CSV table of C-alpha atoms in Angstrom, one decimal:
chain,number,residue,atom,x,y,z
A,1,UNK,CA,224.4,180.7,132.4
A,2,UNK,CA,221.4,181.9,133.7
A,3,UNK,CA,217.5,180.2,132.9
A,4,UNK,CA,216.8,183.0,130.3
A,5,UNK,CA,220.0,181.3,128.0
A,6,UNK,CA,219.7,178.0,126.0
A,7,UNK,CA,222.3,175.9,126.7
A,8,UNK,CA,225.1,175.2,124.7
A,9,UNK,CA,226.1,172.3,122.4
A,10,UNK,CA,229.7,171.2,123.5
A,11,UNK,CA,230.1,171.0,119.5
A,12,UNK,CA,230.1,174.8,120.1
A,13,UNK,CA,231.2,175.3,123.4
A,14,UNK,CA,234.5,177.7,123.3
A,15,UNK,CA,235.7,179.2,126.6
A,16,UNK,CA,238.8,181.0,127.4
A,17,UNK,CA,240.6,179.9,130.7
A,18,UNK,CA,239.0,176.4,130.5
A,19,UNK,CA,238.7,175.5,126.6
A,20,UNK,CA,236.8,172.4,125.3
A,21,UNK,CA,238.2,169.5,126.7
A,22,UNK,CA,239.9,167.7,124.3
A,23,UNK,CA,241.4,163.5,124.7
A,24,UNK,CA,244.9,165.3,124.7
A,25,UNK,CA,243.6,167.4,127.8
A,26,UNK,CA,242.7,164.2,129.5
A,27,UNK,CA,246.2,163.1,130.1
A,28,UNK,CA,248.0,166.4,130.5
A,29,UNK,CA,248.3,168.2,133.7
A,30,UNK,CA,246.1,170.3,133.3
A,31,UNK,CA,243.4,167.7,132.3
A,32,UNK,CA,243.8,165.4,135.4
A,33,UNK,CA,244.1,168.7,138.4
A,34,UNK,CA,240.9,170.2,136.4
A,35,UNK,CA,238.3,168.7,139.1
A,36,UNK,CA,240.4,171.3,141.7
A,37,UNK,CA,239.2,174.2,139.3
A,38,UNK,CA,236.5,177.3,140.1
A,39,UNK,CA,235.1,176.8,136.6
A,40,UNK,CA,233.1,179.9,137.1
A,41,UNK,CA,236.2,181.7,138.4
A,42,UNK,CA,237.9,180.4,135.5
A,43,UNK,CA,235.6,181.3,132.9
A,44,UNK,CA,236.4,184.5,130.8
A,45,UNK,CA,234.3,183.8,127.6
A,46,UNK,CA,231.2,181.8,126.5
A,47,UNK,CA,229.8,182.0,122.9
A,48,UNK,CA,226.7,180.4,121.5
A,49,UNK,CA,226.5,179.7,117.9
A,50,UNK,CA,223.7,182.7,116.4
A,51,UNK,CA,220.9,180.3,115.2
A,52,UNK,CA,220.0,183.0,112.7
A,53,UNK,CA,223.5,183.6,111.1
A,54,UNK,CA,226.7,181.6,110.6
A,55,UNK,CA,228.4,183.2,113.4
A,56,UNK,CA,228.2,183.3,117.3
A,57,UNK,CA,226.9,185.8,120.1
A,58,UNK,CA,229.0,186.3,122.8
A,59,UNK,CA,227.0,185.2,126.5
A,60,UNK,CA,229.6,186.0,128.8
A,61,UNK,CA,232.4,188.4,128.7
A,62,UNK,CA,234.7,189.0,131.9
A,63,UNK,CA,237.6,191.7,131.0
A,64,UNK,CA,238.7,191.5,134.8
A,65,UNK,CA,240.5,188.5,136.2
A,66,UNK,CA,243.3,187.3,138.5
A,67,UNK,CA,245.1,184.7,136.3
A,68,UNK,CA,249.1,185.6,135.7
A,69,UNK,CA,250.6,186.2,132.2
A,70,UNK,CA,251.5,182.6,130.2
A,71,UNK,CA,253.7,183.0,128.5
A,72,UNK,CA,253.1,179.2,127.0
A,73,UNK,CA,250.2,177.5,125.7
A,74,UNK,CA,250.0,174.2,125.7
A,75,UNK,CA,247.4,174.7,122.5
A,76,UNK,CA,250.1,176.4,120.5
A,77,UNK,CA,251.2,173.0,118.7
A,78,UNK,CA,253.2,172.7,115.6
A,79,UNK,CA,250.3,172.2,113.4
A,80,UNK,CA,248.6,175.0,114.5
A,81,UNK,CA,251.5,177.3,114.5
A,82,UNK,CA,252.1,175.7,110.8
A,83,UNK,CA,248.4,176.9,110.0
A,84,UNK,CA,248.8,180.4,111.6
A,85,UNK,CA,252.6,181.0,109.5
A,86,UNK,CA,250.6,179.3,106.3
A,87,UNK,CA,250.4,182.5,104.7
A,88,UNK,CA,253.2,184.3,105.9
A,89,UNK,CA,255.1,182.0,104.5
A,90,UNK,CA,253.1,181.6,101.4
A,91,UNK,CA,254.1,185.6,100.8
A,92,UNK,CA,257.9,185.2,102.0
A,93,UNK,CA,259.3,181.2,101.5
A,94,UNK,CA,262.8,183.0,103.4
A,95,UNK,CA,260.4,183.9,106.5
A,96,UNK,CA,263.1,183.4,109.3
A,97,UNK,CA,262.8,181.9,112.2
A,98,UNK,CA,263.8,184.6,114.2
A,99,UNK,CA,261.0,186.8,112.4
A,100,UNK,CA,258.3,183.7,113.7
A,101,UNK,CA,259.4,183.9,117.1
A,102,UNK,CA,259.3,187.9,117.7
A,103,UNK,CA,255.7,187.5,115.7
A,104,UNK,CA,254.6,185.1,118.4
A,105,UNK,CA,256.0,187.5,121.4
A,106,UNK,CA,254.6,190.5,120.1
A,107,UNK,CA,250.8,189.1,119.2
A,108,UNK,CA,250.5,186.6,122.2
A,109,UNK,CA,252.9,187.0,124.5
A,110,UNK,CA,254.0,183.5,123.8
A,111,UNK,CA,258.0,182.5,123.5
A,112,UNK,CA,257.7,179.0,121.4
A,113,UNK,CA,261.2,177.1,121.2
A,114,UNK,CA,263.3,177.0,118.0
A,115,UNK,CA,262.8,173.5,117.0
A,116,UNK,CA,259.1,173.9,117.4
A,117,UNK,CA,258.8,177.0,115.1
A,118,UNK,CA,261.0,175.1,112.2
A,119,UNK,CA,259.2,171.9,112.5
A,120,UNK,CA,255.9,174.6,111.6
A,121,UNK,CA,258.2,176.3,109.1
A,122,UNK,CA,258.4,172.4,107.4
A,123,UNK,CA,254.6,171.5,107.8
A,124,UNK,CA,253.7,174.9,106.5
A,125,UNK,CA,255.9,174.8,103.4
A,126,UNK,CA,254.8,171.0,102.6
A,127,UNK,CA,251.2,172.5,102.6
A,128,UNK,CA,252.0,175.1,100.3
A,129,UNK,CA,254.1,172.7,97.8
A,130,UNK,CA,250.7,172.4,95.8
A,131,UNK,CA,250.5,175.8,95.6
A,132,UNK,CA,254.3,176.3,95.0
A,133,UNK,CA,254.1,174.2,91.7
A,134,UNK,CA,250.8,175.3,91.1
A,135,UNK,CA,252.5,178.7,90.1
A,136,UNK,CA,255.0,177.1,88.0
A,137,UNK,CA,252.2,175.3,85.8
A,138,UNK,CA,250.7,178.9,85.5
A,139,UNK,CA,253.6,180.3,84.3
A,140,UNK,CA,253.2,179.4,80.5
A,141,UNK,CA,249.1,181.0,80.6
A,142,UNK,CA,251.3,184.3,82.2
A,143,UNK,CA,253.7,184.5,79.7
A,144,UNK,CA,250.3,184.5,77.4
A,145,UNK,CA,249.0,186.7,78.9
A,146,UNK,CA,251.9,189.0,78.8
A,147,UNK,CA,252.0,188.7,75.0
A,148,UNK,CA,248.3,188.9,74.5
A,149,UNK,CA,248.1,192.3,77.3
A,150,UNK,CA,251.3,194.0,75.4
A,151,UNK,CA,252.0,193.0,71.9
A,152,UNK,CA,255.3,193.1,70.9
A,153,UNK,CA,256.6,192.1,74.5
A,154,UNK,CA,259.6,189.0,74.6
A,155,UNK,CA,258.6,186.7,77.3
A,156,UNK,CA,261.1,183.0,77.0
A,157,UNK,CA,260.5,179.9,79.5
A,158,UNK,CA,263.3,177.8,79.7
A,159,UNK,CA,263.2,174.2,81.1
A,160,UNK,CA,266.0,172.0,82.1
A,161,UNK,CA,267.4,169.6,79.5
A,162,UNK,CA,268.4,166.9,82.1
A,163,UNK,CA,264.8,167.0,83.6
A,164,UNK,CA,262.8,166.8,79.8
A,165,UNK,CA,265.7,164.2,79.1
A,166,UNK,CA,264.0,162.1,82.2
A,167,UNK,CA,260.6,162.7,80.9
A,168,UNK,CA,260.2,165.5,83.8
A,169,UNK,CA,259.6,169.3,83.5
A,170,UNK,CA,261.6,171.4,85.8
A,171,UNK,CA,261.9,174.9,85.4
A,172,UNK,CA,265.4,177.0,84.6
A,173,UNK,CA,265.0,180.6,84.0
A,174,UNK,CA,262.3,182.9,82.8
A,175,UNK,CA,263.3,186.1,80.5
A,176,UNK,CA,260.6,189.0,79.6
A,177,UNK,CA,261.2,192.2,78.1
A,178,UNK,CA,257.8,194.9,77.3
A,179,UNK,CA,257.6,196.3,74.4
A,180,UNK,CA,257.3,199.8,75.6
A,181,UNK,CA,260.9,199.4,77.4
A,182,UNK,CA,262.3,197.9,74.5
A,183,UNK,CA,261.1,201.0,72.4
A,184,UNK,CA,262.2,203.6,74.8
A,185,UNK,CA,265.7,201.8,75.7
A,186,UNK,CA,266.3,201.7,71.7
A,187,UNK,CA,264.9,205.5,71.4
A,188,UNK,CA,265.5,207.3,74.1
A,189,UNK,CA,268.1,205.9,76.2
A,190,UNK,CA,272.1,205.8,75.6
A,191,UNK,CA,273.3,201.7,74.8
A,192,UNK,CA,274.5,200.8,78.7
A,193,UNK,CA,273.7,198.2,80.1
A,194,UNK,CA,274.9,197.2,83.8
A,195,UNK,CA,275.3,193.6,84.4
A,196,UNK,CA,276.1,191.4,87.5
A,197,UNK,CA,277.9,188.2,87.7
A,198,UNK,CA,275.2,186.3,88.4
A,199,UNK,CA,273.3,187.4,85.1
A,200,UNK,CA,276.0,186.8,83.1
A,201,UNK,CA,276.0,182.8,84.2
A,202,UNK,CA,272.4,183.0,83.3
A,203,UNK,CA,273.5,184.4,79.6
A,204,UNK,CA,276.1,181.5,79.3
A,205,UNK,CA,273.8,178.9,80.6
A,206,UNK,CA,275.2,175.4,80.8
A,207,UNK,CA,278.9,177.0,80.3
A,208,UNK,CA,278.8,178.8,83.8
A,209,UNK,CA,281.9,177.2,84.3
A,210,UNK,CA,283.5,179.3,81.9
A,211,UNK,CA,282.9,182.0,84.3
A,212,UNK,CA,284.4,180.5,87.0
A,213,UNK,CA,287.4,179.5,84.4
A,214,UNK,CA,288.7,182.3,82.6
A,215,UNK,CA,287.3,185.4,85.1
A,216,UNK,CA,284.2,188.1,83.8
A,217,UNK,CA,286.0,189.9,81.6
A,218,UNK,CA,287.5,187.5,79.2
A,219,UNK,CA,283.5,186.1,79.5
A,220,UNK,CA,282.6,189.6,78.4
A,221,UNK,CA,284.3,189.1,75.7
A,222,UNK,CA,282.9,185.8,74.7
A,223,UNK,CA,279.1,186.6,75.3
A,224,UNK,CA,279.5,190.5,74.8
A,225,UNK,CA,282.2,190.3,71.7
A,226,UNK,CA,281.5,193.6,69.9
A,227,UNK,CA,280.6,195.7,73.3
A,228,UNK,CA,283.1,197.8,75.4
A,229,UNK,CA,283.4,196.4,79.3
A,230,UNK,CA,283.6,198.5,82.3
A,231,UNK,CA,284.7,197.6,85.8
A,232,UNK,CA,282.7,198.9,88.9
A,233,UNK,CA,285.3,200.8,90.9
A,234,UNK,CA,283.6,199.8,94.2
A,235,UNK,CA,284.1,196.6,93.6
A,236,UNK,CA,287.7,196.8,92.5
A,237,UNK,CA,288.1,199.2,95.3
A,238,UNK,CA,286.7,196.3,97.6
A,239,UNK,CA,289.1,193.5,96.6
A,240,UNK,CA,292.2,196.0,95.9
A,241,UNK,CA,292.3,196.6,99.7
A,242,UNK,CA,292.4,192.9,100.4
A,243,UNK,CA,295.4,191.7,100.2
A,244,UNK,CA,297.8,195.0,101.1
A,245,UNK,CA,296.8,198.1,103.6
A,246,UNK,CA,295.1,200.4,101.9
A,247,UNK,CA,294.9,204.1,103.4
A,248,UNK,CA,291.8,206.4,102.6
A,249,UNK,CA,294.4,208.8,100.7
A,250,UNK,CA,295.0,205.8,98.3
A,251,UNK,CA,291.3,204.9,98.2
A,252,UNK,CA,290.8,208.8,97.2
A,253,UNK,CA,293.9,208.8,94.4
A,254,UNK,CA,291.9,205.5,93.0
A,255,UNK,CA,288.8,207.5,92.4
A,256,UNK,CA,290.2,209.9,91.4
A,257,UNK,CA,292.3,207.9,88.7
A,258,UNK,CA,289.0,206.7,87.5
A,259,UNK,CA,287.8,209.8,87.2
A,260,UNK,CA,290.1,211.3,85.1
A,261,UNK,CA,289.2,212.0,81.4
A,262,UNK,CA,292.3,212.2,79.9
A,263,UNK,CA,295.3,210.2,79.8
A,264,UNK,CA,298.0,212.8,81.2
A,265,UNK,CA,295.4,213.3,84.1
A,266,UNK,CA,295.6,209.7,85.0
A,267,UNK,CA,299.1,209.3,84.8
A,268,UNK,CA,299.7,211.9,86.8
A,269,UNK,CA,297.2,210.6,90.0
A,270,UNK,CA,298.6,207.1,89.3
A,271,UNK,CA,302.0,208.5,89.7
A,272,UNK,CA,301.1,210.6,93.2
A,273,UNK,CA,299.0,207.2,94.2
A,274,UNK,CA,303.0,205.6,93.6
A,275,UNK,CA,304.1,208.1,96.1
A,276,UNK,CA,302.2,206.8,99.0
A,277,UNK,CA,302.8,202.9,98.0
A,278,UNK,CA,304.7,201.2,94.9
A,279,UNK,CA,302.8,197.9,96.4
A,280,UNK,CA,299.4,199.7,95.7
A,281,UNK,CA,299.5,201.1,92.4
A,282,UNK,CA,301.3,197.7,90.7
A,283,UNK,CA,298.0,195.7,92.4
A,284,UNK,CA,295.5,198.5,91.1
A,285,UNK,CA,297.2,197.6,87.7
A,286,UNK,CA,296.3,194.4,87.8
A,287,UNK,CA,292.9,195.7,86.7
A,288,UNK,CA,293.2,196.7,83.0
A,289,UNK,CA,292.9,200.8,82.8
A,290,UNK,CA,290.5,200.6,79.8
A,291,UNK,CA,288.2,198.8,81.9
A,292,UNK,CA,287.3,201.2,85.0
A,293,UNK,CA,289.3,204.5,83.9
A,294,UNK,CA,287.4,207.3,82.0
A,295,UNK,CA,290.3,208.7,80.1
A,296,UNK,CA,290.4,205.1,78.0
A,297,UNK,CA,285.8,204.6,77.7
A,298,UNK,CA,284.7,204.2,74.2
A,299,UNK,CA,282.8,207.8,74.0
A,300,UNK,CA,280.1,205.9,71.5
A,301,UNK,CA,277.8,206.0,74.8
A,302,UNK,CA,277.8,209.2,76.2
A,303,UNK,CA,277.9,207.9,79.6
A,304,UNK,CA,280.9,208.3,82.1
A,305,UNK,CA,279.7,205.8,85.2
A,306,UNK,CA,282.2,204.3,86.6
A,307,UNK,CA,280.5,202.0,88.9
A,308,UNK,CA,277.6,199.8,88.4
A,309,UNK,CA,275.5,201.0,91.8
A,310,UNK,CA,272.5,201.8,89.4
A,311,UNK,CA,272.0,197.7,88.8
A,312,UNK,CA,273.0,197.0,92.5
A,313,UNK,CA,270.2,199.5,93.6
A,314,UNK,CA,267.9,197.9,91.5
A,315,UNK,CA,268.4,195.0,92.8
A,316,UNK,CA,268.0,195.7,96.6
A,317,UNK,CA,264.5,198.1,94.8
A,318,UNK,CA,263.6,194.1,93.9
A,319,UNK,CA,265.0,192.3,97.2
A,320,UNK,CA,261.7,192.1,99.0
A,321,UNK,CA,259.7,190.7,96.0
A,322,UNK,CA,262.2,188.2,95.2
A,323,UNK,CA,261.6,186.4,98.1
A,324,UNK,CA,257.6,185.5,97.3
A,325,UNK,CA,256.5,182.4,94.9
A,326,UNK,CA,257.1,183.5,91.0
A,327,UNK,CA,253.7,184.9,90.2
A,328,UNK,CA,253.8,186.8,93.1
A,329,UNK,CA,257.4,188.0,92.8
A,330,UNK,CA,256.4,188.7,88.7
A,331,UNK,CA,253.5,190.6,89.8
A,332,UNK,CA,255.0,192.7,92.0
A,333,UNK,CA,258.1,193.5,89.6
A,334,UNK,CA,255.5,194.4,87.0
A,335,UNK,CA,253.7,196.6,89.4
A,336,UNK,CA,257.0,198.4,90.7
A,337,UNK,CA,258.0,199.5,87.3
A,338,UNK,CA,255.2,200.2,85.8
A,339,UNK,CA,254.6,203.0,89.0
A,340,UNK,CA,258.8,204.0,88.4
A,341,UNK,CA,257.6,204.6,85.2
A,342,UNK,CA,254.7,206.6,85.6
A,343,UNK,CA,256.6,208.6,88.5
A,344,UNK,CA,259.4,209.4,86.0
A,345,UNK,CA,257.2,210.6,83.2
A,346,UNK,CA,255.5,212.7,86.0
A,347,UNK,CA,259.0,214.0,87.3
A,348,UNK,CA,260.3,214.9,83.6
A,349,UNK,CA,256.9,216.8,82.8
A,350,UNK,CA,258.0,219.5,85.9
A,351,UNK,CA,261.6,220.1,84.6
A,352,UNK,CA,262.0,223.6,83.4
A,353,UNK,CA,263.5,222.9,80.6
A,354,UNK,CA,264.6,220.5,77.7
A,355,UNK,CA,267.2,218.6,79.8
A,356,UNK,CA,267.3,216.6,83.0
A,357,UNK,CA,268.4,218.0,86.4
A,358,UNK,CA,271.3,215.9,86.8
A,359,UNK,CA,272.5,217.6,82.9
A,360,UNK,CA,271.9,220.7,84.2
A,361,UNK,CA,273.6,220.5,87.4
A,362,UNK,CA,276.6,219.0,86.0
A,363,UNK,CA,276.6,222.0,83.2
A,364,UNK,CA,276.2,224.5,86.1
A,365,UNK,CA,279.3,223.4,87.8
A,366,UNK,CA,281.3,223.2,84.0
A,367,UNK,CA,280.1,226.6,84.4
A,368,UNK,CA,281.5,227.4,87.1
A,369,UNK,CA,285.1,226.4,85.7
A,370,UNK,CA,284.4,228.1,82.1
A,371,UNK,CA,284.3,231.2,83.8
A,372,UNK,CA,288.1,231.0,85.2
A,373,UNK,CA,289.2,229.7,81.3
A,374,UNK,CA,291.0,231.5,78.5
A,375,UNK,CA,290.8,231.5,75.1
A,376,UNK,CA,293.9,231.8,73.6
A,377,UNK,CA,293.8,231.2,70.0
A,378,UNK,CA,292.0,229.9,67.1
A,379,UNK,CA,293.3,228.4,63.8
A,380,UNK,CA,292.4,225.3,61.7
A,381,UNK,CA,293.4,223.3,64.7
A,382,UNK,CA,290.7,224.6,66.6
A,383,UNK,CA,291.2,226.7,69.9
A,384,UNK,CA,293.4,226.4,73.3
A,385,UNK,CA,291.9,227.0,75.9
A,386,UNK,CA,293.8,226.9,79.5
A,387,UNK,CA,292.7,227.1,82.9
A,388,UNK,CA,295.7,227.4,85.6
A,389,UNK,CA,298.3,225.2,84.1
A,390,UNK,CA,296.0,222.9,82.0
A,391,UNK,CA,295.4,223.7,78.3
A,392,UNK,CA,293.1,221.8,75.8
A,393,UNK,CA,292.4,221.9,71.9
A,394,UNK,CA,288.3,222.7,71.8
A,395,UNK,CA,287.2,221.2,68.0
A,396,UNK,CA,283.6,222.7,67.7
A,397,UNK,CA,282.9,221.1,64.6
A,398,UNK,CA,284.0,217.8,65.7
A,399,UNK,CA,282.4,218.6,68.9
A,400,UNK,CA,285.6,217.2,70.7
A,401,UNK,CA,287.8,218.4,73.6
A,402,UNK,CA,290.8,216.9,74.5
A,403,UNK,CA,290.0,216.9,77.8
A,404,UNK,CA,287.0,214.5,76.5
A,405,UNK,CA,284.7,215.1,78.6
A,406,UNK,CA,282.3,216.4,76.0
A,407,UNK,CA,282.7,213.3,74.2
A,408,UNK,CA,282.2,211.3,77.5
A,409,UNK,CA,279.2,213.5,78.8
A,410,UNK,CA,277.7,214.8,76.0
A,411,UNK,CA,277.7,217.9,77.6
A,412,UNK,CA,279.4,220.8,76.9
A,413,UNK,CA,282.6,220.9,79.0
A,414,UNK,CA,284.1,224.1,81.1
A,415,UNK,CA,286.8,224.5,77.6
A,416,UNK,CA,284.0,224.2,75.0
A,417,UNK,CA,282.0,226.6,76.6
A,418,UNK,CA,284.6,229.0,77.2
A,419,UNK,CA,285.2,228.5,73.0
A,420,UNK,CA,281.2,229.2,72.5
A,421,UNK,CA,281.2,231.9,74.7
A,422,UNK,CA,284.1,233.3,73.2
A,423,UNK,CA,282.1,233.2,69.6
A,424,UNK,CA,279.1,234.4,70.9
A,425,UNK,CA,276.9,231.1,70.9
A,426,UNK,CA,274.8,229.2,73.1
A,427,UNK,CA,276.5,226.5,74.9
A,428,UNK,CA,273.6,224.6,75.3
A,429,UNK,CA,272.3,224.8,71.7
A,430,UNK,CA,275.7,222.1,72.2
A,431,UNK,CA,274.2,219.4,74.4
A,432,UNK,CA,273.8,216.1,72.7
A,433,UNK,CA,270.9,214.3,72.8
């Protein structure tokens, strides 16, 4: 430094290249060789604490130097590491190793060993245990909160029998429902509801091993007694192919067994899928046909999915939030909905019309088909309509097709709007609600 600067404390003496020396430093290598040192080659930074403020004023600053990349710092201990992933971790508790490592190479150009960066991991998440059941004790003034902020709203804590049974509280499950989806599910939306595995453990609680037992759908059937069960085809689709080769002609007859609507339809791609492999189709039956085919859905819920990818996608929507401490993970669940929401109600305000893209487009392309139908009679029966070599019975008063895919849909199908058409009306005024 030169006369015109006060000297420094060494409480506050920091310098790049040459550090404070520490009792650690003393018996390294670098400690005992640092007599051999050019300090003032060495020297890259000095900082003096600002006397006026709580921070420091930078003395000496040299951007040019000699020294080689390190690509190891003999400062970059667990426990600092630890400090420096604190939050990271605090955010994601699955942070992966891998994930440290590449954060340390791109920042600082440092490459720390495996077994370093998990020890950190462990220090960092022992840290944060306070704050980890810290969140957990909070959860009972959220849940108030959520009741107080929007009356009406279901929020349940449950804790673990054993654990109360021991005179400790340990926490099970957590269920919340708003008010305002509970409204608009009960008014505005059809009654389907997609369900995993893993939430239908949660349902039977203690009895999981029911589950495990007796198979999903006979558990269905114990938690769900009154309510139709579907299948998802992708999933049978995944575990039909296991233990037989399955070509991708077969995969397509599959779909397109599921797809059918009618009973004769199915029979007839179940027989062509017999063709190809006798093997196949008596494995696909193992699968009850009520359970993934259209032609055998309850028509109650106009609704003709036959997979459950809108719950799978929902859940990879959730994946990165369900990796953060509850609150956190709560919060941002909240927050993600309550934006879908808004987006949707934003979206449906710009259709053209009183019906959703996805009804239109699928009435466009029944369209399409009406247009190469034939009405061939009427009577008390109701009218035949064919198209090529299929024919179906239209009942407009029932509002039924035996091709049922008005009654699946809810939306008039290619036959019925041949029949309307043929009468003069609207096929539209026709679309259920």
């Amino acid at each position: 430094m030169g006369d015109h600067e006060e000297p420094i404390s060494d409480q506050y003496q920091c310098e790049l290249g040459i550090d404070c020396e520490s009792d650690s430093d003393k018996s390294s290598d670098y400690g005992s060789d640092a007599n051999k040192y050019d300090f003032e080659e060495l020297e890259l930074l000095r900082m003096q604490k600002d006397k006026k403020g709580p921070g420091f004023k930078i003395k000496t600053l040299k951007t040019k130097h000699n020294c080689e990349d390190a690509f190891e710092n003999p400062r970059a201990k667990t426990k600092t590491l630890a400090q420096y992933f604190k939050s990271k971790v605090q955010n994601n508790p699955k942070y992966k190793i891998k994930d440290m490592k590449l954060d340390l190479k791109n920042q600082f150009s440092l490459n720390e060993h495996n077994s370093t960066l998990k020890r950190a991991k462990r220090i960092a998440l022992q840290q944060l245990q306070g704050s980890f059941l810290d969140d957990y004790n909070r959860l009972e003034a959220y849940a108030n909160e959520i009741r107080k902020s929007n009356p009406g709203s279901n929020v349940v804590i449950n804790l673990s029998k054993d654990a109360m049974a021991e005179g400790k509280r340990r926490f099970l499950r957590m269920y919340i429902c708003f008010n305002a989806m509970k409204v608009g599910f009960k008014q505005g939306l059809g009654p389907f509801i997609g369900l995993d595995g893993t939430f239908l453990i949660i349902a039977r609680g203690n009895y999981w091993w029911l589950l495990h037992k007796i198979g999903l759908l006979e558990a269905v059937k114990t938690v769900l007694p009154l309510s139709n069960h579907r299948f998802c085809v992708r999933y049978i689709e995944a575990n039909w192919s296991k233990g037989i080769k399955i070509s991708g002609e077969m995969k397509k007859y599959l779909w397109w067994s599921a797809w059918s609507t009618y009973e004769e339809d199915f029979k007839d791609k179940l027989k062509n899928l017999g063709e190809l492999s006798v093997d196949a189709t008596k494995e696909l039956l193992r699968y009850p046909p009520q359970n993934w085919c259209r032609s055998y859905f309850d028509t109650l819920c106009k609704n003709q999915m036959v997979d459950n990818i809108f719950t799978e996608s929902f859940n990879s929507w959730i994946l990165e939030a369900k990796g953060k401490p509850i609150l956190k993970m709560l919060e941002d669940i909240r927050i993600k909905v309550m934006n879908r929401l808004r987006e949707t109600e934003e979206e449906a305000r710009t259709w053209g019309g009183e019906f959703s893209p996805n009804c239109m487009k699928l009435y466009a392309a029944y369209l399409k088909v009406a247009n190469l139908c034939t009405v061939h009679f009427n009577g008390e029966t109701g009218y035949e309509v064919s198209e090529g070599d299929d024919r179906h019975i239209v009942k407009l008063v029932e509002k039924k097709c035996t091709c049922r895919s008005w009654q699946l849909t809810g939306i008039t199908c290619p036959y019925s709007i041949t029949t309307l058409k043929y009468k003069r009306e609207d096929p539209m005024t026709e679309i259920s609600w």
